[in-house]
Structures are given as C-alpha cells and as structure tokens.
Amino acid sequence: MEILSENRSFGGVQGVYRHASAATGGDMTFAVYLPPQAAHGRVPCLWYLSGLTCTHENAMTKGGFQEHAARHGMAVIFPDTSPRGPGVADDDAYDLGQGAGFYVNATRDPWAPHFRMWDYVTEELYALAAAEFPLDGRHGITGHSMGGHGALTIGLRNPDNYGSLSAFAPIANPTRSDWGRKQLSAYLGEDEAGWAMHDASILLEERGWKGDLLIDQGASDQFLDLLRPEALASAMARRRQPGVFRMQPGYDHSYYFISTFAGDHVRWHAERLGDL
C-alpha cells in the first residue's frame, strides 16, 4: 500500500492511499480519515460510498465528515467508485463505465475483467483496511446516490459485517429507474431476475434490516424521479422496518445537502456501533 498523502485534520489524519487490487485488476485509490483517538487504540469505522462521477476525493473534501468523526472517535473510509486507467473499459456517458461502477460484480464484457466493485468493497478493501489501520472490527456503512444504493444493498446482504446502515438520497429502486436499468443490463445482462439482489427496495422488503435505518432525501432533489425514494419508503412501511426516512425541505442532490446532515449520520452510526 502506497501513501499518496497524509494531512492533519481535526487532530487526526486524513490519508490517501493506493494499492494493487486483485478484484479490479489494477491500482485503486482510496482515502481514510483516522480520528485522534486512533493514535491511542483501535476505533470503529464508517464506510462512505460515493455517487456517479465521483472518486475517493469528493466526499473527503466536500462532505465535512472529519470534524464529526473526530468528535465521535470514528474512522471514515472513502473508496473510489470504479476501477480506472487506460486498460479499463469506459463509456462516453457519465453514468456508465469509469466513475460508475454501481457496486456490482460485472459479468458481461467489456466490463467483467475489471468492474468487480462488490468484491472490492466488501472483501478486498474491507480486509486491507483491517490489516493496515487501527480498526476495532465495528463497521457502519453509508453513501450518497449510487453510493447510497451500494451502501444499502451491501449492508442488507452482509448484516454480519456491518452494525449500522444509512444513506443520503440513494438510488432506491434501480430495477425500475433509468439510473439502474441501463447499468444493470450493461454489467449483468438482460435477465432481470438477477437484478433484484442489487435493488435496496426489493431487498429491504424481503430481508429487512437487523436494526433501524436512517435515510435522508432532499425534497428539492433534481433527480427524484430517478432515485425513486417513494419505493424505499413504501418498502419500509410494508416490512414495518424500524427507521427514520426524512424528506428534507429545500435540499437538492449536492454536497451542500450531504455536508448539512453528515453530522447526524456520523452520530447515528457512532451510537449504534457503540452498542455492539
């Protein structure tokens, strides 16, 4: 693992790192914030998965998570959203290819050789982080938009690995949205039966979540029709799933929205991981 940068932040360290990934077949870059408490012992960890077009850097620099993580003694990991590089398949559209991995393991060419973001996040980077950083084994997961989709599907399918779960404006029902059907068919093929395991609304209604959920959605989000928050809210109601679904008046899809409620989410995870 190569250190690209490490900067002091709120008494802790914001680092950026690169490593060779077996899952994606190339180098991957990710960021980790270690709170000041990590200098004296192991700490819990919050994973933040970013949305379309983002890298590890967007939430690291715009989300405002460091101050809240330092207050609660929590590490934050910011993975990239896809494999990258000249040998990695891409598309001219912003919502497919590099920057748009959708947190799935692609099975169709030309994506299959590198686009294995599910394995990368849930297995490879999960193990690397445990080996290289002072984490105590308590993990929460959150994310925004495409990353909210990834956080919910990963958490719901791996409840033993994550003790808390939230999302900001997730792509909530990708099997019924143009932000989903396009990507799932490209990466996984046309058999829609295989898409359900990557749809948070379907998974939540079928499996539920072991604890309570926190979902924040901007009521003035310009992408509401693509995100389909009503599908997730309905699934929560039908499942009678404990949790809080907040439509935040006046907020859009931007990092202004995320940074406004980042503190609520960090505190939410800290409280629930503290009970493990």
Coordinates of C-alpha atoms in Angstrom, one line a residue:
M1 CA 0.0 0.0 0.0
E2 CA 1.5 3.3 -1.1
I3 CA 0.9 6.5 0.9
L4 CA -0.1 9.3 -1.5
S5 CA -0.8 12.0 1.1
E6 CA -1.4 12.4 4.8
N7 CA -2.7 15.6 6.3
R8 CA -3.6 16.7 9.8
S9 CA -7.3 17.3 10.3
F10 CA -9.2 17.9 13.5
G11 CA -6.5 16.3 15.5
G12 CA -6.5 13.2 13.3
V13 CA -5.0 12.3 9.9
Q14 CA -6.7 12.4 6.5
G15 CA -4.8 10.0 4.3
V16 CA -5.0 9.0 0.6
Y17 CA -3.6 5.6 -0.4
R18 CA -3.1 3.4 -3.5
H19 CA -2.7 -0.3 -3.8
A20 CA -2.8 -3.1 -6.4
S21 CA -6.2 -4.7 -6.5
A22 CA -6.8 -8.3 -7.4
A23 CA -10.5 -7.7 -7.5
T24 CA -10.4 -5.0 -10.2
G25 CA -7.1 -6.0 -11.9
G26 CA -5.4 -2.6 -11.4
D27 CA -4.4 0.1 -9.0
M28 CA -7.1 1.5 -6.8
T29 CA -7.0 4.7 -4.7
F30 CA -8.9 5.2 -1.5
A31 CA -9.0 7.6 1.4
V32 CA -9.1 7.0 5.2
Y33 CA -9.7 9.5 8.0
L34 CA -8.3 8.4 11.3
P35 CA -9.6 10.4 14.3
P36 CA -7.2 11.5 17.1
Q37 CA -8.4 8.5 19.2
A38 CA -6.8 6.2 16.7
A39 CA -3.3 7.3 18.0
H40 CA -4.1 5.5 21.3
G41 CA -6.1 2.5 20.3
R42 CA -8.5 0.9 17.8
V43 CA -11.6 2.7 16.6
P44 CA -14.9 1.9 14.9
C45 CA -15.2 2.6 11.2
L46 CA -17.8 4.2 8.9
W47 CA -17.7 3.4 5.2
Y48 CA -18.8 6.2 2.8
L49 CA -19.6 5.1 -0.8
S50 CA -19.8 7.9 -3.3
G51 CA -22.1 8.5 -6.3
L52 CA -21.8 8.8 -10.1
T53 CA -18.7 10.6 -11.5
C54 CA -17.1 10.7 -8.0
T55 CA -13.7 9.5 -6.8
H56 CA -12.5 9.0 -3.2
E57 CA -11.9 12.7 -3.1
N58 CA -15.3 14.3 -3.4
A59 CA -16.8 13.4 0.0
M60 CA -13.3 13.6 1.6
T61 CA -13.0 17.3 0.6
K62 CA -16.7 18.4 0.5
G63 CA -18.6 16.2 2.9
G64 CA -17.3 17.6 6.2
F65 CA -17.1 14.2 7.8
Q66 CA -13.7 14.7 9.6
E67 CA -14.9 17.1 12.3
H68 CA -17.8 14.8 13.3
A69 CA -15.7 11.7 13.0
A70 CA -13.1 13.2 15.3
R71 CA -15.7 14.1 17.9
H72 CA -17.1 10.6 18.0
G73 CA -13.7 8.7 17.6
M74 CA -14.6 7.1 14.3
A75 CA -12.6 6.3 11.2
V76 CA -14.1 7.0 7.8
I77 CA -13.2 5.1 4.6
F78 CA -13.8 6.7 1.2
P79 CA -13.4 4.1 -1.6
D80 CA -13.3 5.0 -5.3
T81 CA -16.5 4.4 -7.3
S82 CA -14.9 2.2 -10.1
P83 CA -11.7 0.8 -11.5
R84 CA -9.8 3.3 -13.6
G85 CA -6.9 3.5 -16.1
P86 CA -6.2 3.2 -19.8
G87 CA -6.8 -0.5 -19.9
V88 CA -10.2 -0.3 -18.2
A89 CA -13.4 -0.2 -20.3
D90 CA -15.2 3.1 -20.4
D91 CA -18.2 4.8 -22.0
D92 CA -18.8 8.3 -23.2
A93 CA -21.8 8.6 -20.9
Y94 CA -21.2 9.8 -17.3
D95 CA -23.4 7.1 -15.8
L96 CA -21.6 4.0 -17.2
G97 CA -18.0 2.9 -17.0
Q98 CA -15.3 4.6 -15.1
G99 CA -16.8 6.6 -12.2
A100 CA -20.0 4.5 -12.4
G101 CA -19.2 1.0 -11.1
F102 CA -22.6 0.7 -9.3
Y103 CA -21.1 -1.6 -6.7
V104 CA -21.7 -4.8 -8.6
N105 CA -19.6 -7.6 -10.0
A106 CA -20.0 -7.3 -13.8
T107 CA -20.5 -10.5 -15.7
R108 CA -20.6 -9.1 -19.2
D109 CA -17.9 -7.9 -21.5
P110 CA -16.2 -5.4 -21.7
W111 CA -16.9 -4.7 -18.1
A112 CA -16.3 -8.1 -16.5
P113 CA -12.5 -8.1 -16.3
H114 CA -12.3 -5.0 -14.0
F115 CA -15.7 -3.9 -12.8
R116 CA -15.9 -6.0 -9.6
M117 CA -16.7 -3.3 -7.1
W118 CA -18.8 -5.5 -4.9
D119 CA -15.9 -7.8 -4.2
Y120 CA -13.6 -4.9 -3.9
V121 CA -15.6 -3.0 -1.3
T122 CA -16.9 -6.0 0.7
E123 CA -13.9 -8.3 0.7
E124 CA -10.6 -6.9 -0.6
L125 CA -10.7 -3.3 0.8
Y126 CA -12.5 -4.5 3.9
A127 CA -9.6 -6.9 4.6
L128 CA -6.9 -4.4 3.7
A129 CA -8.3 -1.7 5.9
A130 CA -8.5 -4.2 8.9
A131 CA -4.8 -5.1 8.3
E132 CA -3.4 -1.7 7.7
F133 CA -5.4 0.6 10.0
P134 CA -6.3 0.6 13.8
L135 CA -9.9 -0.5 13.4
D136 CA -11.7 -2.4 16.1
G137 CA -14.0 -4.6 13.9
R138 CA -17.1 -2.4 14.3
H139 CA -18.3 -1.2 10.8
G140 CA -21.1 1.0 9.6
I141 CA -21.8 1.9 6.0
T142 CA -23.5 4.9 4.3
G143 CA -23.3 6.6 0.9
H144 CA -24.9 9.0 -1.5
S145 CA -26.9 8.4 -4.6
M146 CA -25.3 5.5 -6.5
G147 CA -23.2 5.1 -3.3
G148 CA -26.4 5.1 -1.2
H149 CA -27.6 2.2 -3.4
G150 CA -24.3 0.5 -2.8
A151 CA -24.4 1.0 1.0
L152 CA -28.0 -0.2 1.3
T153 CA -27.5 -3.3 -0.8
I154 CA -24.1 -4.2 0.7
G155 CA -25.4 -3.7 4.3
L156 CA -28.7 -5.6 3.7
R157 CA -26.8 -8.5 2.2
N158 CA -24.0 -8.6 4.7
P159 CA -25.5 -7.8 8.1
D160 CA -22.8 -9.7 10.0
N161 CA -20.2 -7.3 8.7
Y162 CA -21.9 -4.0 9.3
G163 CA -23.6 -2.9 12.5
S164 CA -25.2 0.3 11.3
L165 CA -26.7 1.4 8.0
S166 CA -27.8 4.8 6.5
A167 CA -28.0 6.6 3.2
F168 CA -28.2 10.0 1.6
A169 CA -30.5 10.3 -1.4
P170 CA -30.0 6.7 -2.5
I171 CA -30.9 5.3 -5.9
A172 CA -33.6 3.3 -4.1
N173 CA -35.2 1.3 -6.8
P174 CA -32.7 0.8 -9.7
T175 CA -34.6 -2.0 -11.3
R176 CA -37.4 0.5 -12.1
S177 CA -35.2 3.5 -12.9
D178 CA -33.1 4.7 -15.8
W179 CA -30.4 5.0 -13.1
G180 CA -30.2 1.3 -12.7
R181 CA -31.8 -0.5 -15.6
K182 CA -29.1 0.9 -18.0
Q183 CA -26.2 -0.1 -15.8
L184 CA -27.6 -3.4 -14.5
S185 CA -28.3 -4.6 -18.0
A186 CA -24.8 -3.5 -19.2
Y187 CA -23.0 -5.0 -16.3
L188 CA -25.1 -8.1 -15.5
G189 CA -27.1 -8.8 -18.7
E190 CA -30.8 -8.7 -19.6
D191 CA -32.1 -11.3 -17.2
E192 CA -33.9 -9.0 -14.7
A193 CA -34.2 -11.8 -12.1
G194 CA -30.6 -11.3 -11.3
W195 CA -31.0 -7.6 -10.7
A196 CA -33.2 -7.9 -7.6
M197 CA -30.2 -8.5 -5.3
H198 CA -29.0 -5.0 -6.2
D199 CA -32.2 -3.2 -5.5
A200 CA -32.5 -1.8 -2.0
S201 CA -36.3 -1.5 -2.0
I202 CA -36.7 -5.2 -3.0
L203 CA -34.0 -6.4 -0.6
L204 CA -35.4 -4.4 2.3
E205 CA -38.9 -5.7 1.9
E206 CA -37.7 -9.3 1.5
R207 CA -35.0 -9.4 4.2
G208 CA -35.4 -6.4 6.4
W209 CA -32.5 -4.9 8.5
K210 CA -31.5 -6.1 11.9
G211 CA -31.5 -2.5 13.4
D212 CA -33.0 0.8 12.4
L213 CA -32.2 2.8 9.3
L214 CA -31.6 6.5 8.7
I215 CA -32.4 7.8 5.2
D216 CA -32.1 11.5 4.3
Q217 CA -33.6 12.7 1.0
G218 CA -33.7 16.3 -0.3
A219 CA -37.3 17.2 -1.1
S220 CA -36.0 19.6 -3.9
D221 CA -33.6 17.0 -5.3
Q222 CA -33.5 17.4 -9.1
F223 CA -33.2 13.7 -9.6
L224 CA -36.2 12.5 -7.5
D225 CA -37.8 10.6 -10.5
L226 CA -34.5 8.6 -11.0
L227 CA -33.9 8.0 -7.3
R228 CA -37.5 6.8 -6.5
P229 CA -37.4 7.4 -2.8
E230 CA -41.1 6.5 -2.5
A231 CA -40.3 2.9 -3.4
L232 CA -37.9 2.6 -0.4
A233 CA -40.3 4.4 1.9
S234 CA -43.1 2.0 0.9
A235 CA -40.8 -1.0 1.4
M236 CA -40.0 0.2 4.9
A237 CA -43.7 0.6 5.7
R238 CA -44.7 -2.8 4.2
R239 CA -41.8 -4.5 6.1
R240 CA -42.6 -2.4 9.2
Q241 CA -38.9 -1.7 9.3
P242 CA -37.7 0.5 12.2
G243 CA -36.1 3.6 11.0
V244 CA -36.3 7.2 10.0
F245 CA -37.0 8.4 6.5
R246 CA -36.6 12.2 6.3
M247 CA -37.6 14.3 3.3
Q248 CA -35.5 17.5 3.9
P249 CA -37.4 20.5 2.5
G250 CA -35.4 22.7 0.1
Y251 CA -32.4 20.5 -0.2
D252 CA -31.1 19.2 -3.5
H253 CA -28.7 16.4 -4.6
S254 CA -25.4 18.3 -3.9
Y255 CA -22.7 18.1 -1.3
Y256 CA -24.3 21.1 0.4
F257 CA -27.1 18.6 1.3
I258 CA -24.6 15.9 2.4
S259 CA -22.5 18.2 4.5
T260 CA -25.5 19.6 6.2
F261 CA -26.6 16.2 7.6
A262 CA -23.2 14.5 7.7
G263 CA -23.0 15.1 11.5
D264 CA -26.4 13.4 12.0
H265 CA -25.2 10.3 10.2
V266 CA -21.9 10.1 11.9
R267 CA -23.6 10.4 15.3
W268 CA -26.3 7.8 14.2
H269 CA -23.6 5.3 13.4
A270 CA -21.5 6.0 16.5
E271 CA -24.5 5.5 18.7
R272 CA -25.4 2.2 17.1
L273 CA -21.9 0.8 16.8
G274 CA -21.3 1.7 20.4
D275 CA -24.0 -0.8 21.4
L276 CA -22.2 -3.7 19.7

